């Protein structure tokens, strides 16, 4: 890569790392409260948050990207302790890739299990909707049949 291309690449990274958002702006952009952002920093879920000349927190685009990832991990049901462990692994460097990979593979498996459970739930809801709409041609889902007896309004 030529010198100019390297400078352009690095300046783009520098811009993503540049602290520029107040805690209120970061809260608005992330959908999290200011208290949550402070808590994330306090428990070690966030790395170092830059400060301005008056000592107020200043968040970068990279911080906001991290918050997006944390939000996705929260949606998976990952415990906060595991998210903190992941943050520690990231800060520890590339040598932790195998452990991070294992964490994400396990989380993915857990999410797929939840999706399957939700699909079964949708099947039960569809069945109930069909019953209440007066459609009798709908088969009772196996997941509902396994737990109910005939003759009950389930």
JSON list of C-alpha atoms in Angstrom, two decimals, residues 7-115:
[
{"chain": "A", "resi": 7, "resn": "UNK", "atom": "CA", "xyz": [-2.63, 7.70, 5.75]},
{"chain": "A", "resi": 8, "resn": "UNK", "atom": "CA", "xyz": [-6.22, 7.66, 4.45]},
{"chain": "A", "resi": 9, "resn": "UNK", "atom": "CA", "xyz": [-6.85, 4.28, 6.11]},
{"chain": "A", "resi": 10, "resn": "UNK", "atom": "CA", "xyz": [-5.32, 5.39, 9.40]},
{"chain": "A", "resi": 11, "resn": "UNK", "atom": "CA", "xyz": [-7.12, 8.73, 9.42]},
{"chain": "A", "resi": 12, "resn": "UNK", "atom": "CA", "xyz": [-10.43, 6.91, 8.93]},
{"chain": "A", "resi": 13, "resn": "UNK", "atom": "CA", "xyz": [-9.63, 4.71, 11.92]},
{"chain": "A", "resi": 14, "resn": "UNK", "atom": "CA", "xyz": [-8.54, 7.76, 13.89]},
{"chain": "A", "resi": 15, "resn": "UNK", "atom": "CA", "xyz": [-11.86, 9.45, 13.11]},
{"chain": "A", "resi": 16, "resn": "UNK", "atom": "CA", "xyz": [-13.79, 6.40, 14.41]},
{"chain": "A", "resi": 17, "resn": "UNK", "atom": "CA", "xyz": [-11.71, 6.51, 17.59]},
{"chain": "A", "resi": 18, "resn": "UNK", "atom": "CA", "xyz": [-11.99, 10.28, 18.11]},
{"chain": "A", "resi": 19, "resn": "UNK", "atom": "CA", "xyz": [-14.08, 11.08, 21.20]},
{"chain": "A", "resi": 20, "resn": "UNK", "atom": "CA", "xyz": [-16.82, 13.40, 19.98]},
{"chain": "A", "resi": 21, "resn": "UNK", "atom": "CA", "xyz": [-20.21, 12.55, 21.53]},
{"chain": "A", "resi": 22, "resn": "UNK", "atom": "CA", "xyz": [-21.36, 13.67, 24.94]},
{"chain": "A", "resi": 23, "resn": "UNK", "atom": "CA", "xyz": [-22.98, 11.09, 27.19]},
{"chain": "A", "resi": 24, "resn": "UNK", "atom": "CA", "xyz": [-26.38, 12.51, 26.23]},
{"chain": "A", "resi": 25, "resn": "UNK", "atom": "CA", "xyz": [-25.62, 12.18, 22.52]},
{"chain": "A", "resi": 26, "resn": "UNK", "atom": "CA", "xyz": [-24.27, 8.66, 23.04]},
{"chain": "A", "resi": 27, "resn": "UNK", "atom": "CA", "xyz": [-27.38, 7.74, 25.01]},
{"chain": "A", "resi": 28, "resn": "UNK", "atom": "CA", "xyz": [-29.60, 9.07, 22.23]},
{"chain": "A", "resi": 29, "resn": "UNK", "atom": "CA", "xyz": [-27.68, 7.30, 19.49]},
{"chain": "A", "resi": 30, "resn": "UNK", "atom": "CA", "xyz": [-27.45, 3.99, 21.36]},
{"chain": "A", "resi": 31, "resn": "UNK", "atom": "CA", "xyz": [-30.94, 3.94, 22.85]},
{"chain": "A", "resi": 32, "resn": "UNK", "atom": "CA", "xyz": [-29.45, 3.41, 26.30]},
{"chain": "A", "resi": 33, "resn": "UNK", "atom": "CA", "xyz": [-29.81, 5.66, 29.30]},
{"chain": "A", "resi": 34, "resn": "UNK", "atom": "CA", "xyz": [-26.96, 7.77, 30.64]},
{"chain": "A", "resi": 35, "resn": "UNK", "atom": "CA", "xyz": [-27.04, 5.67, 33.81]},
{"chain": "A", "resi": 36, "resn": "UNK", "atom": "CA", "xyz": [-26.64, 2.49, 31.76]},
{"chain": "A", "resi": 37, "resn": "UNK", "atom": "CA", "xyz": [-23.65, 3.95, 29.93]},
{"chain": "A", "resi": 38, "resn": "UNK", "atom": "CA", "xyz": [-22.04, 4.91, 33.22]},
{"chain": "A", "resi": 39, "resn": "UNK", "atom": "CA", "xyz": [-22.78, 1.45, 34.65]},
{"chain": "A", "resi": 40, "resn": "UNK", "atom": "CA", "xyz": [-21.28, -0.28, 31.58]},
{"chain": "A", "resi": 41, "resn": "UNK", "atom": "CA", "xyz": [-18.11, 1.74, 32.09]},
{"chain": "A", "resi": 42, "resn": "UNK", "atom": "CA", "xyz": [-18.03, 1.07, 35.84]},
{"chain": "A", "resi": 43, "resn": "UNK", "atom": "CA", "xyz": [-18.38, -2.73, 35.49]},
{"chain": "A", "resi": 44, "resn": "UNK", "atom": "CA", "xyz": [-15.76, -2.94, 32.73]},
{"chain": "A", "resi": 45, "resn": "UNK", "atom": "CA", "xyz": [-18.10, -3.62, 29.84]},
{"chain": "A", "resi": 46, "resn": "UNK", "atom": "CA", "xyz": [-16.84, -0.48, 28.14]},
{"chain": "A", "resi": 47, "resn": "UNK", "atom": "CA", "xyz": [-13.16, 0.20, 27.71]},
{"chain": "A", "resi": 48, "resn": "UNK", "atom": "CA", "xyz": [-11.71, 3.57, 28.54]},
{"chain": "A", "resi": 49, "resn": "UNK", "atom": "CA", "xyz": [-14.11, 6.38, 27.64]},
{"chain": "A", "resi": 50, "resn": "UNK", "atom": "CA", "xyz": [-12.39, 9.59, 26.61]},
{"chain": "A", "resi": 51, "resn": "UNK", "atom": "CA", "xyz": [-12.92, 12.80, 28.52]},
{"chain": "A", "resi": 52, "resn": "UNK", "atom": "CA", "xyz": [-13.02, 16.39, 27.37]},
{"chain": "A", "resi": 53, "resn": "UNK", "atom": "CA", "xyz": [-11.10, 19.25, 28.99]},
{"chain": "A", "resi": 54, "resn": "UNK", "atom": "CA", "xyz": [-13.79, 19.57, 31.69]},
{"chain": "A", "resi": 55, "resn": "UNK", "atom": "CA", "xyz": [-13.74, 15.85, 32.54]},
{"chain": "A", "resi": 56, "resn": "UNK", "atom": "CA", "xyz": [-17.01, 14.95, 30.83]},
{"chain": "A", "resi": 57, "resn": "UNK", "atom": "CA", "xyz": [-17.24, 11.64, 29.01]},
{"chain": "A", "resi": 58, "resn": "UNK", "atom": "CA", "xyz": [-16.83, 11.76, 25.24]},
{"chain": "A", "resi": 59, "resn": "UNK", "atom": "CA", "xyz": [-17.79, 8.71, 23.19]},
{"chain": "A", "resi": 60, "resn": "UNK", "atom": "CA", "xyz": [-16.38, 7.78, 19.79]},
{"chain": "A", "resi": 61, "resn": "UNK", "atom": "CA", "xyz": [-18.00, 6.07, 16.83]},
{"chain": "A", "resi": 62, "resn": "UNK", "atom": "CA", "xyz": [-16.09, 2.94, 17.83]},
{"chain": "A", "resi": 63, "resn": "UNK", "atom": "CA", "xyz": [-17.67, 3.15, 21.32]},
{"chain": "A", "resi": 64, "resn": "UNK", "atom": "CA", "xyz": [-21.10, 3.36, 19.70]},
{"chain": "A", "resi": 65, "resn": "UNK", "atom": "CA", "xyz": [-20.30, 0.33, 17.51]},
{"chain": "A", "resi": 66, "resn": "UNK", "atom": "CA", "xyz": [-19.30, -1.55, 20.67]},
{"chain": "A", "resi": 67, "resn": "UNK", "atom": "CA", "xyz": [-22.60, -0.58, 22.30]},
{"chain": "A", "resi": 68, "resn": "UNK", "atom": "CA", "xyz": [-24.45, -1.94, 19.27]},
{"chain": "A", "resi": 69, "resn": "UNK", "atom": "CA", "xyz": [-22.64, -5.27, 19.67]},
{"chain": "A", "resi": 70, "resn": "UNK", "atom": "CA", "xyz": [-23.40, -5.34, 23.39]},
{"chain": "A", "resi": 71, "resn": "UNK", "atom": "CA", "xyz": [-27.06, -4.68, 22.60]},
{"chain": "A", "resi": 72, "resn": "UNK", "atom": "CA", "xyz": [-27.09, -7.64, 20.22]},
{"chain": "A", "resi": 73, "resn": "UNK", "atom": "CA", "xyz": [-25.45, -9.84, 22.84]},
{"chain": "A", "resi": 74, "resn": "UNK", "atom": "CA", "xyz": [-28.07, -8.74, 25.37]},
{"chain": "A", "resi": 75, "resn": "UNK", "atom": "CA", "xyz": [-30.79, -9.81, 22.92]},
{"chain": "A", "resi": 76, "resn": "UNK", "atom": "CA", "xyz": [-29.24, -13.29, 22.80]},
{"chain": "A", "resi": 77, "resn": "UNK", "atom": "CA", "xyz": [-29.72, -13.58, 26.54]},
{"chain": "A", "resi": 78, "resn": "UNK", "atom": "CA", "xyz": [-25.99, -13.62, 27.20]},
{"chain": "A", "resi": 79, "resn": "UNK", "atom": "CA", "xyz": [-25.39, -12.92, 30.90]},
{"chain": "A", "resi": 80, "resn": "UNK", "atom": "CA", "xyz": [-23.67, -9.63, 31.74]},
{"chain": "A", "resi": 81, "resn": "UNK", "atom": "CA", "xyz": [-20.81, -11.56, 33.35]},
{"chain": "A", "resi": 82, "resn": "UNK", "atom": "CA", "xyz": [-20.16, -13.30, 30.02]},
{"chain": "A", "resi": 83, "resn": "UNK", "atom": "CA", "xyz": [-20.27, -9.97, 28.17]},
{"chain": "A", "resi": 84, "resn": "UNK", "atom": "CA", "xyz": [-17.73, -8.57, 30.62]},
{"chain": "A", "resi": 85, "resn": "UNK", "atom": "CA", "xyz": [-15.55, -11.62, 30.09]},
{"chain": "A", "resi": 86, "resn": "UNK", "atom": "CA", "xyz": [-15.80, -11.07, 26.33]},
{"chain": "A", "resi": 87, "resn": "UNK", "atom": "CA", "xyz": [-14.78, -7.41, 26.77]},
{"chain": "A", "resi": 88, "resn": "UNK", "atom": "CA", "xyz": [-11.78, -8.52, 28.81]},
{"chain": "A", "resi": 89, "resn": "UNK", "atom": "CA", "xyz": [-10.81, -10.99, 26.10]},
{"chain": "A", "resi": 90, "resn": "UNK", "atom": "CA", "xyz": [-11.04, -8.31, 23.42]},
{"chain": "A", "resi": 91, "resn": "UNK", "atom": "CA", "xyz": [-8.80, -6.02, 25.45]},
{"chain": "A", "resi": 92, "resn": "UNK", "atom": "CA", "xyz": [-6.33, -8.90, 25.99]},
{"chain": "A", "resi": 93, "resn": "UNK", "atom": "CA", "xyz": [-5.68, -9.15, 22.26]},
{"chain": "A", "resi": 94, "resn": "UNK", "atom": "CA", "xyz": [-5.65, -11.55, 19.35]},
{"chain": "A", "resi": 95, "resn": "UNK", "atom": "CA", "xyz": [-4.34, -14.49, 21.37]},
{"chain": "A", "resi": 96, "resn": "UNK", "atom": "CA", "xyz": [-7.86, -14.77, 22.86]},
{"chain": "A", "resi": 97, "resn": "UNK", "atom": "CA", "xyz": [-9.52, -15.45, 19.48]},
{"chain": "A", "resi": 98, "resn": "UNK", "atom": "CA", "xyz": [-10.08, -19.16, 20.26]},
{"chain": "A", "resi": 99, "resn": "UNK", "atom": "CA", "xyz": [-11.91, -18.38, 23.51]},
{"chain": "A", "resi": 100, "resn": "UNK", "atom": "CA", "xyz": [-13.95, -15.62, 21.83]},
{"chain": "A", "resi": 101, "resn": "UNK", "atom": "CA", "xyz": [-14.83, -17.98, 19.00]},
{"chain": "A", "resi": 102, "resn": "UNK", "atom": "CA", "xyz": [-16.00, -20.61, 21.49]},
{"chain": "A", "resi": 103, "resn": "UNK", "atom": "CA", "xyz": [-18.16, -18.02, 23.27]},
{"chain": "A", "resi": 104, "resn": "UNK", "atom": "CA", "xyz": [-19.81, -16.94, 20.02]},
{"chain": "A", "resi": 105, "resn": "UNK", "atom": "CA", "xyz": [-20.36, -20.51, 18.88]},
{"chain": "A", "resi": 106, "resn": "UNK", "atom": "CA", "xyz": [-22.08, -21.33, 22.18]},
{"chain": "A", "resi": 107, "resn": "UNK", "atom": "CA", "xyz": [-24.16, -18.15, 22.03]},
{"chain": "A", "resi": 108, "resn": "UNK", "atom": "CA", "xyz": [-25.16, -18.94, 18.44]},
{"chain": "A", "resi": 109, "resn": "UNK", "atom": "CA", "xyz": [-26.26, -22.42, 19.48]},
{"chain": "A", "resi": 110, "resn": "UNK", "atom": "CA", "xyz": [-28.29, -20.96, 22.35]},
{"chain": "A", "resi": 111, "resn": "UNK", "atom": "CA", "xyz": [-29.96, -18.47, 19.97]},
{"chain": "A", "resi": 112, "resn": "UNK", "atom": "CA", "xyz": [-30.85, -21.23, 17.51]},
{"chain": "A", "resi": 113, "resn": "UNK", "atom": "CA", "xyz": [-32.46, -23.17, 20.38]},
{"chain": "A", "resi": 114, "resn": "UNK", "atom": "CA", "xyz": [-34.48, -20.07, 21.31]},
{"chain": "A", "resi": 115, "resn": "UNK", "atom": "CA", "xyz": [-35.55, -19.61, 17.69]}
]
